[in-house]
Amino acid sequence: MEMKKYVIDFSSVDSEGKAHGLIKKSLDFPEYYGGNLDALYDCLSDLPACEIELCNVAQLGALGVYKEKLLSVFRDAEQDFGNIHVIF
């Protein structure tokens, strides 16, 4: 079975809400996705084995320190769950 691949292109993101909306859509998260860092971590834990490519992360600089918190969740999920490979 081939590993599922996702691409999240942050090129048009200029707010936390837009970032979470894009993540939800790109990763096909359920309607109940809470749009915050805890919800992101929880939903990443439910994904099957996959590769997630994060594109244009420099655009997230507009989010200030939230950028690093957001990317840290992806790093943590990759390390904690072992079935997710994140390409930055």
mmCIF file of N, CA, C and O in Angstrom:
data_model
loop_
_atom_site.group_PDB
_atom_site.id
_atom_site.type_symbol
_atom_site.label_atom_id
_atom_site.label_comp_id
_atom_site.label_asym_id
_atom_site.label_seq_id
_atom_site.Cartn_x
_atom_site.Cartn_y
_atom_site.Cartn_z
ATOM 1 N N MET A 1 0.847 -1.192 0.000
ATOM 2 C CA MET A 1 0.000 0.000 0.000
ATOM 3 C C MET A 1 0.886 1.247 0.000
ATOM 4 O O MET A 1 1.839 1.330 0.765
ATOM 5 N N GLU A 2 0.557 2.185 -0.866
ATOM 6 C CA GLU A 2 1.332 3.403 -0.978
ATOM 7 C C GLU A 2 0.988 4.372 0.151
ATOM 8 O O GLU A 2 -0.171 4.502 0.543
ATOM 9 N N MET A 3 2.027 5.054 0.653
ATOM 10 C CA MET A 3 1.828 6.018 1.726
ATOM 11 C C MET A 3 1.088 7.246 1.201
ATOM 12 O O MET A 3 1.393 7.759 0.128
ATOM 13 N N LYS A 4 0.108 7.700 1.946
ATOM 14 C CA LYS A 4 -0.652 8.899 1.597
ATOM 15 C C LYS A 4 0.265 10.110 1.687
ATOM 16 O O LYS A 4 1.090 10.211 2.590
ATOM 17 N N LYS A 5 0.133 11.032 0.734
ATOM 18 C CA LYS A 5 0.945 12.242 0.722
ATOM 19 C C LYS A 5 0.040 13.466 0.724
ATOM 20 O O LYS A 5 -0.926 13.526 -0.031
ATOM 21 N N TYR A 6 0.371 14.408 1.580
ATOM 22 C CA TYR A 6 -0.366 15.664 1.682
ATOM 23 C C TYR A 6 0.598 16.818 1.425
ATOM 24 O O TYR A 6 1.770 16.746 1.775
ATOM 25 N N VAL A 7 0.075 17.888 0.841
ATOM 26 C CA VAL A 7 0.847 19.110 0.650
ATOM 27 C C VAL A 7 0.031 20.256 1.228
ATOM 28 O O VAL A 7 -1.154 20.412 0.916
ATOM 29 N N ILE A 8 0.682 21.045 2.085
ATOM 30 C CA ILE A 8 0.041 22.236 2.646
ATOM 31 C C ILE A 8 0.867 23.431 2.198
ATOM 32 O O ILE A 8 2.023 23.570 2.582
ATOM 33 N N ASP A 9 0.266 24.291 1.382
ATOM 34 C CA ASP A 9 0.953 25.460 0.838
ATOM 35 C C ASP A 9 0.484 26.707 1.599
ATOM 36 O O ASP A 9 -0.648 27.155 1.434
ATOM 37 N N PHE A 10 1.370 27.232 2.421
ATOM 38 C CA PHE A 10 1.037 28.367 3.279
ATOM 39 C C PHE A 10 1.197 29.719 2.587
ATOM 40 O O PHE A 10 1.176 30.751 3.252
ATOM 41 N N SER A 11 1.346 29.751 1.277
ATOM 42 C CA SER A 11 1.646 30.999 0.569
ATOM 43 C C SER A 11 0.598 32.095 0.758
ATOM 44 O O SER A 11 0.926 33.275 0.666
ATOM 45 N N SER A 12 -0.636 31.746 1.033
ATOM 46 C CA SER A 12 -1.675 32.774 1.189
ATOM 47 C C SER A 12 -2.132 32.953 2.640
ATOM 48 O O SER A 12 -3.149 33.588 2.898
ATOM 49 N N VAL A 13 -1.362 32.431 3.573
ATOM 50 C CA VAL A 13 -1.758 32.478 4.986
ATOM 51 C C VAL A 13 -1.189 33.720 5.663
ATOM 52 O O VAL A 13 0.007 33.975 5.607
ATOM 53 N N ASP A 14 -2.089 34.493 6.307
ATOM 54 C CA ASP A 14 -1.640 35.680 7.036
ATOM 55 C C ASP A 14 -2.287 35.792 8.417
ATOM 56 O O ASP A 14 -2.238 36.827 9.052
ATOM 57 N N SER A 15 -2.910 34.694 8.868
ATOM 58 C CA SER A 15 -3.515 34.701 10.203
ATOM 59 C C SER A 15 -3.567 33.270 10.744
ATOM 60 O O SER A 15 -3.486 32.306 9.969
ATOM 61 N N GLU A 16 -3.703 33.160 12.047
ATOM 62 C CA GLU A 16 -3.809 31.841 12.671
ATOM 63 C C GLU A 16 -5.041 31.104 12.154
ATOM 64 O O GLU A 16 -4.991 29.909 11.870
ATOM 65 N N GLY A 17 -6.145 31.813 12.025
ATOM 66 C CA GLY A 17 -7.379 31.199 11.544
ATOM 67 C C GLY A 17 -7.234 30.633 10.136
ATOM 68 O O GLY A 17 -7.698 29.532 9.849
ATOM 69 N N LYS A 18 -6.587 31.400 9.261
ATOM 70 C CA LYS A 18 -6.364 30.913 7.894
ATOM 71 C C LYS A 18 -5.439 29.706 7.883
ATOM 72 O O LYS A 18 -5.627 28.778 7.102
ATOM 73 N N ALA A 19 -4.433 29.722 8.753
ATOM 74 C CA ALA A 19 -3.511 28.582 8.835
ATOM 75 C C ALA A 19 -4.265 27.320 9.216
ATOM 76 O O ALA A 19 -4.127 26.277 8.567
ATOM 77 N N HIS A 20 -5.099 27.409 10.237
ATOM 78 C CA HIS A 20 -5.834 26.226 10.680
ATOM 79 C C HIS A 20 -6.897 25.806 9.670
ATOM 80 O O HIS A 20 -7.137 24.609 9.480
ATOM 81 N N GLY A 21 -7.521 26.765 9.001
ATOM 82 C CA GLY A 21 -8.492 26.428 7.964
ATOM 83 C C GLY A 21 -7.835 25.676 6.817
ATOM 84 O O GLY A 21 -8.373 24.683 6.311
ATOM 85 N N LEU A 22 -6.650 26.125 6.424
ATOM 86 C CA LEU A 22 -5.905 25.466 5.352
ATOM 87 C C LEU A 22 -5.464 24.071 5.779
ATOM 88 O O LEU A 22 -5.572 23.112 5.019
ATOM 89 N N ILE A 23 -4.977 23.946 6.998
ATOM 90 C CA ILE A 23 -4.550 22.640 7.510
ATOM 91 C C ILE A 23 -5.733 21.673 7.536
ATOM 92 O O ILE A 23 -5.621 20.528 7.093
ATOM 93 N N LYS A 24 -6.866 22.151 8.035
ATOM 94 C CA LYS A 24 -8.064 21.313 8.102
ATOM 95 C C LYS A 24 -8.458 20.802 6.721
ATOM 96 O O LYS A 24 -8.713 19.613 6.527
ATOM 97 N N LYS A 25 -8.470 21.712 5.760
ATOM 98 C CA LYS A 25 -8.863 21.337 4.395
ATOM 99 C C LYS A 25 -7.830 20.407 3.765
ATOM 100 O O LYS A 25 -8.172 19.389 3.164
ATOM 101 N N SER A 26 -6.560 20.753 3.906
ATOM 102 C CA SER A 26 -5.488 19.997 3.253
ATOM 103 C C SER A 26 -5.343 18.582 3.800
ATOM 104 O O SER A 26 -5.016 17.654 3.067
ATOM 105 N N LEU A 27 -5.553 18.419 5.097
ATOM 106 C CA LEU A 27 -5.402 17.106 5.720
ATOM 107 C C LEU A 27 -6.734 16.390 5.905
ATOM 108 O O LEU A 27 -6.792 15.330 6.511
ATOM 109 N N ASP A 28 -7.796 16.997 5.377
ATOM 110 C CA ASP A 28 -9.137 16.412 5.448
ATOM 111 C C ASP A 28 -9.524 16.071 6.887
ATOM 112 O O ASP A 28 -10.022 14.989 7.178
ATOM 113 N N PHE A 29 -9.282 17.032 7.782
ATOM 114 C CA PHE A 29 -9.648 16.849 9.186
ATOM 115 C C PHE A 29 -11.174 16.891 9.329
ATOM 116 O O PHE A 29 -11.865 17.511 8.520
ATOM 117 N N PRO A 30 -11.698 16.273 10.379
ATOM 118 C CA PRO A 30 -13.148 16.241 10.590
ATOM 119 C C PRO A 30 -13.705 17.621 10.946
ATOM 120 O O PRO A 30 -12.967 18.530 11.329
ATOM 121 N N GLU A 31 -15.004 17.754 10.819
ATOM 122 C CA GLU A 31 -15.690 19.020 11.109
ATOM 123 C C GLU A 31 -15.414 19.513 12.522
ATOM 124 O O GLU A 31 -15.387 20.707 12.771
ATOM 125 N N TYR A 32 -15.227 18.606 13.451
ATOM 126 C CA TYR A 32 -15.031 19.007 14.854
ATOM 127 C C TYR A 32 -13.622 19.530 15.148
ATOM 128 O O TYR A 32 -13.324 19.913 16.277
ATOM 129 N N TYR A 33 -12.759 19.572 14.133
ATOM 130 C CA TYR A 33 -11.406 20.100 14.346
ATOM 131 C C TYR A 33 -11.502 21.487 14.969
ATOM 132 O O TYR A 33 -12.157 22.380 14.439
ATOM 133 N N GLY A 34 -10.838 21.674 16.097
ATOM 134 C CA GLY A 34 -10.984 22.894 16.881
ATOM 135 C C GLY A 34 -10.192 24.103 16.421
ATOM 136 O O GLY A 34 -10.359 25.194 16.947
ATOM 137 N N GLY A 35 -9.306 23.930 15.446
ATOM 138 C CA GLY A 35 -8.575 25.077 14.923
ATOM 139 C C GLY A 35 -7.599 25.692 15.913
ATOM 140 O O GLY A 35 -7.428 26.905 15.955
ATOM 141 N N ASN A 36 -6.960 24.858 16.728
ATOM 142 C CA ASN A 36 -5.938 25.332 17.652
ATOM 143 C C ASN A 36 -4.821 24.290 17.714
ATOM 144 O O ASN A 36 -4.925 23.219 17.111
ATOM 145 N N LEU A 37 -3.760 24.595 18.422
ATOM 146 C CA LEU A 37 -2.588 23.718 18.437
ATOM 147 C C LEU A 37 -2.868 22.365 19.075
ATOM 148 O O LEU A 37 -2.380 21.337 18.592
ATOM 149 N N ASP A 38 -3.660 22.331 20.146
ATOM 150 C CA ASP A 38 -4.005 21.050 20.777
ATOM 151 C C ASP A 38 -4.829 20.181 19.839
ATOM 152 O O ASP A 38 -4.598 18.975 19.720
ATOM 153 N N ALA A 39 -5.780 20.795 19.159
ATOM 154 C CA ALA A 39 -6.619 20.056 18.213
ATOM 155 C C ALA A 39 -5.785 19.549 17.036
ATOM 156 O O ALA A 39 -5.999 18.431 16.550
ATOM 157 N N LEU A 40 -4.820 20.350 16.603
ATOM 158 C CA LEU A 40 -3.942 19.933 15.516
ATOM 159 C C LEU A 40 -3.177 18.682 15.917
ATOM 160 O O LEU A 40 -3.150 17.694 15.178
ATOM 161 N N TYR A 41 -2.578 18.686 17.082
ATOM 162 C CA TYR A 41 -1.821 17.527 17.564
ATOM 163 C C TYR A 41 -2.722 16.297 17.646
ATOM 164 O O TYR A 41 -2.356 15.218 17.193
ATOM 165 N N ASP A 42 -3.915 16.480 18.202
ATOM 166 C CA ASP A 42 -4.855 15.358 18.338
ATOM 167 C C ASP A 42 -5.242 14.784 16.976
ATOM 168 O O ASP A 42 -5.269 13.560 16.790
ATOM 169 N N CYS A 43 -5.552 15.642 16.023
ATOM 170 C CA CYS A 43 -5.969 15.160 14.705
ATOM 171 C C CYS A 43 -4.803 14.549 13.935
ATOM 172 O O CYS A 43 -5.002 13.594 13.174
ATOM 173 N N LEU A 44 -3.597 15.063 14.128
ATOM 174 C CA LEU A 44 -2.435 14.441 13.493
ATOM 175 C C LEU A 44 -2.246 13.021 14.008
ATOM 176 O O LEU A 44 -1.833 12.135 13.268
ATOM 177 N N SER A 45 -2.595 12.791 15.260
ATOM 178 C CA SER A 45 -2.445 11.447 15.840
ATOM 179 C C SER A 45 -3.396 10.443 15.199
ATOM 180 O O SER A 45 -3.144 9.237 15.253
ATOM 181 N N ASP A 46 -4.456 10.927 14.587
ATOM 182 C CA ASP A 46 -5.446 10.050 13.954
ATOM 183 C C ASP A 46 -5.124 9.726 12.494
ATOM 184 O O ASP A 46 -5.800 8.888 11.891
ATOM 185 N N LEU A 47 -4.137 10.388 11.930
ATOM 186 C CA LEU A 47 -3.810 10.155 10.523
ATOM 187 C C LEU A 47 -3.152 8.792 10.329
ATOM 188 O O LEU A 47 -2.400 8.334 11.186
ATOM 189 N N PRO A 48 -3.420 8.169 9.198
ATOM 190 C CA PRO A 48 -2.699 6.936 8.858
ATOM 191 C C PRO A 48 -1.266 7.306 8.475
ATOM 192 O O PRO A 48 -0.931 8.491 8.374
ATOM 193 N N ALA A 49 -0.442 6.314 8.233
ATOM 194 C CA ALA A 49 0.930 6.573 7.801
ATOM 195 C C ALA A 49 0.902 7.498 6.601
ATOM 196 O O ALA A 49 0.185 7.251 5.629
ATOM 197 N N CYS A 50 1.654 8.599 6.695
ATOM 198 C CA CYS A 50 1.602 9.581 5.621
ATOM 199 C C CYS A 50 2.840 10.467 5.621
ATOM 200 O O CYS A 50 3.623 10.484 6.568
ATOM 201 N N GLU A 51 2.947 11.214 4.529
ATOM 202 C CA GLU A 51 3.983 12.226 4.374
ATOM 203 C C GLU A 51 3.266 13.563 4.225
ATOM 204 O O GLU A 51 2.311 13.677 3.447
ATOM 205 N N ILE A 52 3.704 14.557 4.989
ATOM 206 C CA ILE A 52 3.095 15.887 4.931
ATOM 207 C C ILE A 52 4.174 16.884 4.525
ATOM 208 O O ILE A 52 5.166 17.050 5.236
ATOM 209 N N GLU A 53 3.993 17.496 3.375
ATOM 210 C CA GLU A 53 4.941 18.507 2.913
ATOM 211 C C GLU A 53 4.383 19.889 3.215
ATOM 212 O O GLU A 53 3.278 20.234 2.783
ATOM 213 N N LEU A 54 5.150 20.671 3.965
ATOM 214 C CA LEU A 54 4.756 22.028 4.312
ATOM 215 C C LEU A 54 5.519 22.984 3.404
ATOM 216 O O LEU A 54 6.744 23.093 3.478
ATOM 217 N N CYS A 55 4.796 23.677 2.535
ATOM 218 C CA CYS A 55 5.404 24.573 1.555
ATOM 219 C C CYS A 55 5.195 26.029 1.957
ATOM 220 O O CYS A 55 4.181 26.384 2.548
ATOM 221 N N ASN A 56 6.151 26.851 1.573
ATOM 222 C CA ASN A 56 6.079 28.297 1.814
ATOM 223 C C ASN A 56 5.894 28.646 3.282
ATOM 224 O O ASN A 56 5.136 29.555 3.626
ATOM 225 N N VAL A 57 6.604 27.937 4.153
ATOM 226 C CA VAL A 57 6.482 28.200 5.594
ATOM 227 C C VAL A 57 7.013 29.589 5.960
ATOM 228 O O VAL A 57 6.635 30.128 6.995
ATOM 229 N N ALA A 58 7.866 30.173 5.117
ATOM 230 C CA ALA A 58 8.354 31.526 5.389
ATOM 231 C C ALA A 58 7.194 32.516 5.466
ATOM 232 O O ALA A 58 7.260 33.497 6.210
ATOM 233 N N GLN A 59 6.127 32.250 4.726
ATOM 234 C CA GLN A 59 4.944 33.120 4.751
ATOM 235 C C GLN A 59 4.343 33.181 6.149
ATOM 236 O O GLN A 59 3.705 34.156 6.516
ATOM 237 N N LEU A 60 4.558 32.149 6.939
ATOM 238 C CA LEU A 60 4.008 32.112 8.295
ATOM 239 C C LEU A 60 4.692 33.101 9.223
ATOM 240 O O LEU A 60 4.265 33.286 10.356
ATOM 241 N N GLY A 61 5.748 33.750 8.750
ATOM 242 C CA GLY A 61 6.412 34.775 9.551
ATOM 243 C C GLY A 61 5.454 35.869 9.990
ATOM 244 O O GLY A 61 5.649 36.502 11.029
ATOM 245 N N ALA A 62 4.406 36.070 9.209
ATOM 246 C CA ALA A 62 3.385 37.059 9.568
ATOM 247 C C ALA A 62 2.672 36.700 10.868
ATOM 248 O O ALA A 62 2.048 37.551 11.499
ATOM 249 N N LEU A 63 2.786 35.448 11.294
ATOM 250 C CA LEU A 63 2.114 34.999 12.518
ATOM 251 C C LEU A 63 2.975 35.197 13.760
ATOM 252 O O LEU A 63 2.544 34.872 14.865
ATOM 253 N N GLY A 64 4.183 35.702 13.593
ATOM 254 C CA GLY A 64 5.068 35.932 14.736
ATOM 255 C C GLY A 64 5.469 34.623 15.402
ATOM 256 O O GLY A 64 5.759 33.638 14.724
ATOM 257 N N VAL A 65 5.455 34.613 16.725
ATOM 258 C CA VAL A 65 5.889 33.420 17.467
ATOM 259 C C VAL A 65 4.967 32.228 17.242
ATOM 260 O O VAL A 65 5.355 31.082 17.459
ATOM 261 N N TYR A 66 3.745 32.488 16.802
ATOM 262 C CA TYR A 66 2.810 31.379 16.541
ATOM 263 C C TYR A 66 3.340 30.454 15.451
ATOM 264 O O TYR A 66 3.059 29.263 15.455
ATOM 265 N N LYS A 67 4.123 31.013 14.523
ATOM 266 C CA LYS A 67 4.710 30.204 13.453
ATOM 267 C C LYS A 67 5.510 29.053 14.050
ATOM 268 O O LYS A 67 5.329 27.902 13.662
ATOM 269 N N GLU A 68 6.406 29.344 14.974
ATOM 270 C CA GLU A 68 7.252 28.301 15.564
ATOM 271 C C GLU A 68 6.434 27.313 16.384
ATOM 272 O O GLU A 68 6.725 26.121 16.398
ATOM 273 N N LYS A 69 5.412 27.792 17.064
ATOM 274 C CA LYS A 69 4.544 26.892 17.833
ATOM 275 C C LYS A 69 3.831 25.918 16.896
ATOM 276 O O LYS A 69 3.730 24.728 17.181
ATOM 277 N N LEU A 70 3.336 26.442 15.788
ATOM 278 C CA LEU A 70 2.626 25.623 14.808
ATOM 279 C C LEU A 70 3.553 24.564 14.214
ATOM 280 O O LEU A 70 3.211 23.372 14.170
ATOM 281 N N LEU A 71 4.721 24.979 13.780
ATOM 282 C CA LEU A 71 5.672 24.030 13.197
ATOM 283 C C LEU A 71 6.150 23.017 14.229
ATOM 284 O O LEU A 71 6.392 21.852 13.901
ATOM 285 N N SER A 72 6.241 23.436 15.469
ATOM 286 C CA SER A 72 6.651 22.538 16.544
ATOM 287 C C SER A 72 5.646 21.400 16.735
ATOM 288 O O SER A 72 6.029 20.269 17.038
ATOM 289 N N VAL A 73 4.376 21.688 16.548
ATOM 290 C CA VAL A 73 3.357 20.640 16.661
ATOM 291 C C VAL A 73 3.588 19.568 15.600
ATOM 292 O O VAL A 73 3.504 18.370 15.887
ATOM 293 N N PHE A 74 3.906 19.984 14.385
ATOM 294 C CA PHE A 74 4.198 19.010 13.330
ATOM 295 C C PHE A 74 5.447 18.196 13.672
ATOM 296 O O PHE A 74 5.471 16.982 13.487
ATOM 297 N N ARG A 75 6.483 18.863 14.183
ATOM 298 C CA ARG A 75 7.705 18.156 14.571
ATOM 299 C C ARG A 75 7.422 17.151 15.684
ATOM 300 O O ARG A 75 7.900 16.013 15.657
ATOM 301 N N ASP A 76 6.665 17.592 16.687
ATOM 302 C CA ASP A 76 6.334 16.713 17.820
ATOM 303 C C ASP A 76 5.533 15.505 17.361
ATOM 304 O O ASP A 76 5.788 14.382 17.798
ATOM 305 N N ALA A 77 4.555 15.739 16.496
ATOM 306 C CA ALA A 77 3.729 14.635 16.002
ATOM 307 C C ALA A 77 4.573 13.633 15.226
ATOM 308 O O ALA A 77 4.413 12.417 15.385
ATOM 309 N N GLU A 78 5.488 14.136 14.419
ATOM 310 C CA GLU A 78 6.367 13.255 13.658
ATOM 311 C C GLU A 78 7.188 12.380 14.606
ATOM 312 O O GLU A 78 7.305 11.168 14.413
ATOM 313 N N GLN A 79 7.714 12.978 15.632
ATOM 314 C CA GLN A 79 8.548 12.247 16.587
ATOM 315 C C GLN A 79 7.714 11.312 17.470
ATOM 316 O O GLN A 79 8.099 10.173 17.708
ATOM 317 N N ASP A 80 6.571 11.780 17.930
ATOM 318 C CA ASP A 80 5.766 11.016 18.888
ATOM 319 C C ASP A 80 5.019 9.846 18.264
ATOM 320 O O ASP A 80 4.852 8.814 18.905
ATOM 321 N N PHE A 81 4.541 10.007 17.039
ATOM 322 C CA PHE A 81 3.674 8.982 16.457
ATOM 323 C C PHE A 81 4.405 8.017 15.534
ATOM 324 O O PHE A 81 3.969 6.894 15.352
ATOM 325 N N GLY A 82 5.472 8.450 14.915
ATOM 326 C CA GLY A 82 6.270 7.566 14.082
ATOM 327 C C GLY A 82 5.671 7.193 12.736
ATOM 328 O O GLY A 82 6.359 6.639 11.895
ATOM 329 N N ASN A 83 4.417 7.489 12.506
ATOM 330 C CA ASN A 83 3.799 7.152 11.220
ATOM 331 C C ASN A 83 3.655 8.364 10.305
ATOM 332 O O ASN A 83 3.144 8.266 9.206
ATOM 333 N N ILE A 84 4.105 9.524 10.785
ATOM 334 C CA ILE A 84 4.008 10.754 10.019
ATOM 335 C C ILE A 84 5.413 11.242 9.691
ATOM 336 O O ILE A 84 6.269 11.315 10.571
ATOM 337 N N HIS A 85 5.632 11.545 8.427
ATOM 338 C CA HIS A 85 6.905 12.137 8.001
ATOM 339 C C HIS A 85 6.601 13.536 7.500
ATOM 340 O O HIS A 85 5.782 13.709 6.582
ATOM 341 N N VAL A 86 7.225 14.536 8.102
ATOM 342 C CA VAL A 86 6.961 15.923 7.723
ATOM 343 C C VAL A 86 8.167 16.479 6.982
ATOM 344 O O VAL A 86 9.314 16.330 7.410
ATOM 345 N N ILE A 87 7.894 17.098 5.840
ATOM 346 C CA ILE A 87 8.927 17.752 5.034
ATOM 347 C C ILE A 87 8.718 19.258 5.168
ATOM 348 O O ILE A 87 7.639 19.767 4.846
ATOM 349 N N PHE A 88 9.735 19.930 5.676
ATOM 350 C CA PHE A 88 9.638 21.371 5.871
ATOM 351 C C PHE A 88 10.277 22.103 4.723
ATOM 352 O O PHE A 88 11.235 21.702 4.151
#
